[in-house]
């Protein structure tokens, strides 16, 4: 397992500054965000990011497209695929709709499922997978709904990210991780006090060591990507990266 950074953690930094921060922090991977740093179809941004990664020994772990499957205002997914491919991303992160599982009616859920299947087919043609965000206000907002969604889509190219569910117990979070483990690509790594107070990652050592060990012992490759830093501080990123890299070295 290698460590990296979700670029949208620092939307005010340039592409070059994101790369420089990764190098300074000892991180090897970047999940580029499609909302600010590398928008779909922005050739200049893609070429800049790809060149800077190559020059600094970094790789793109995933493309954070912010594509919301099954919604009317979603962008052209073919353009998303082209951008992800140009970055060298193995997977494209998307959102499973824009409403929680309890608020989504059957027709809306069917639309998300159908669109995710089509996204998987387009990504597969380019040698990539599709990773759903494991997140509230989508169809992956509960462990049960996320597991059902994968059965409904039924495509081997569909993968999942994982992050600790807000307001849930350690046991519930671990159950979700275990559910997604066979299809897991990335873990978004951060430490919050309830409900959403950002803290140094080191304060979550007891739980995060267990999450990371569970992922590593699955025998497949995953990316551990840092996100959500206390005070939005690049210096906290450096400190959290040292913490994460220390944990990974122990596994």
PDB file of C-alpha atoms in Angstrom, residues 1-4 29 61-62 184-189 221-225:
ATOM      1  CA  UNK A   1       0.000   0.000   0.000  1.00  0.00           C
ATOM      2  CA  UNK A   2       1.313   3.420  -0.980  1.00  0.00           C
ATOM      3  CA  UNK A   3       0.374   6.814   0.412  1.00  0.00           C
ATOM      4  CA  UNK A   4      -0.865   9.840  -1.467  1.00  0.00           C
ATOM      5  CA  UNK A  29       0.387   9.191  -5.292  1.00  0.00           C
ATOM      6  CA  UNK A  61      -3.813   6.862  -8.095  1.00  0.00           C
ATOM      7  CA  UNK A  62      -7.254   7.904  -9.319  1.00  0.00           C
ATOM      8  CA  UNK A 184     -11.596  -1.706  -2.770  1.00  0.00           C
ATOM      9  CA  UNK A 185      -9.277   0.684  -4.622  1.00  0.00           C
ATOM     10  CA  UNK A 186      -8.634   3.659  -2.347  1.00  0.00           C
ATOM     11  CA  UNK A 187      -8.959   4.679   1.277  1.00  0.00           C
ATOM     12  CA  UNK A 188      -9.435   8.361   2.085  1.00  0.00           C
ATOM     13  CA  UNK A 189      -7.483   8.857   5.283  1.00  0.00           C
ATOM     14  CA  UNK A 221      -3.096  -3.246  -3.805  1.00  0.00           C
ATOM     15  CA  UNK A 222      -4.791  -0.167  -2.390  1.00  0.00           C
ATOM     16  CA  UNK A 223      -3.930   3.515  -2.167  1.00  0.00           C
ATOM     17  CA  UNK A 224      -4.094   5.331   1.176  1.00  0.00           C
ATOM     18  CA  UNK A 225      -4.893   8.944   0.293  1.00  0.00           C
TER      19      UNK A 225
END
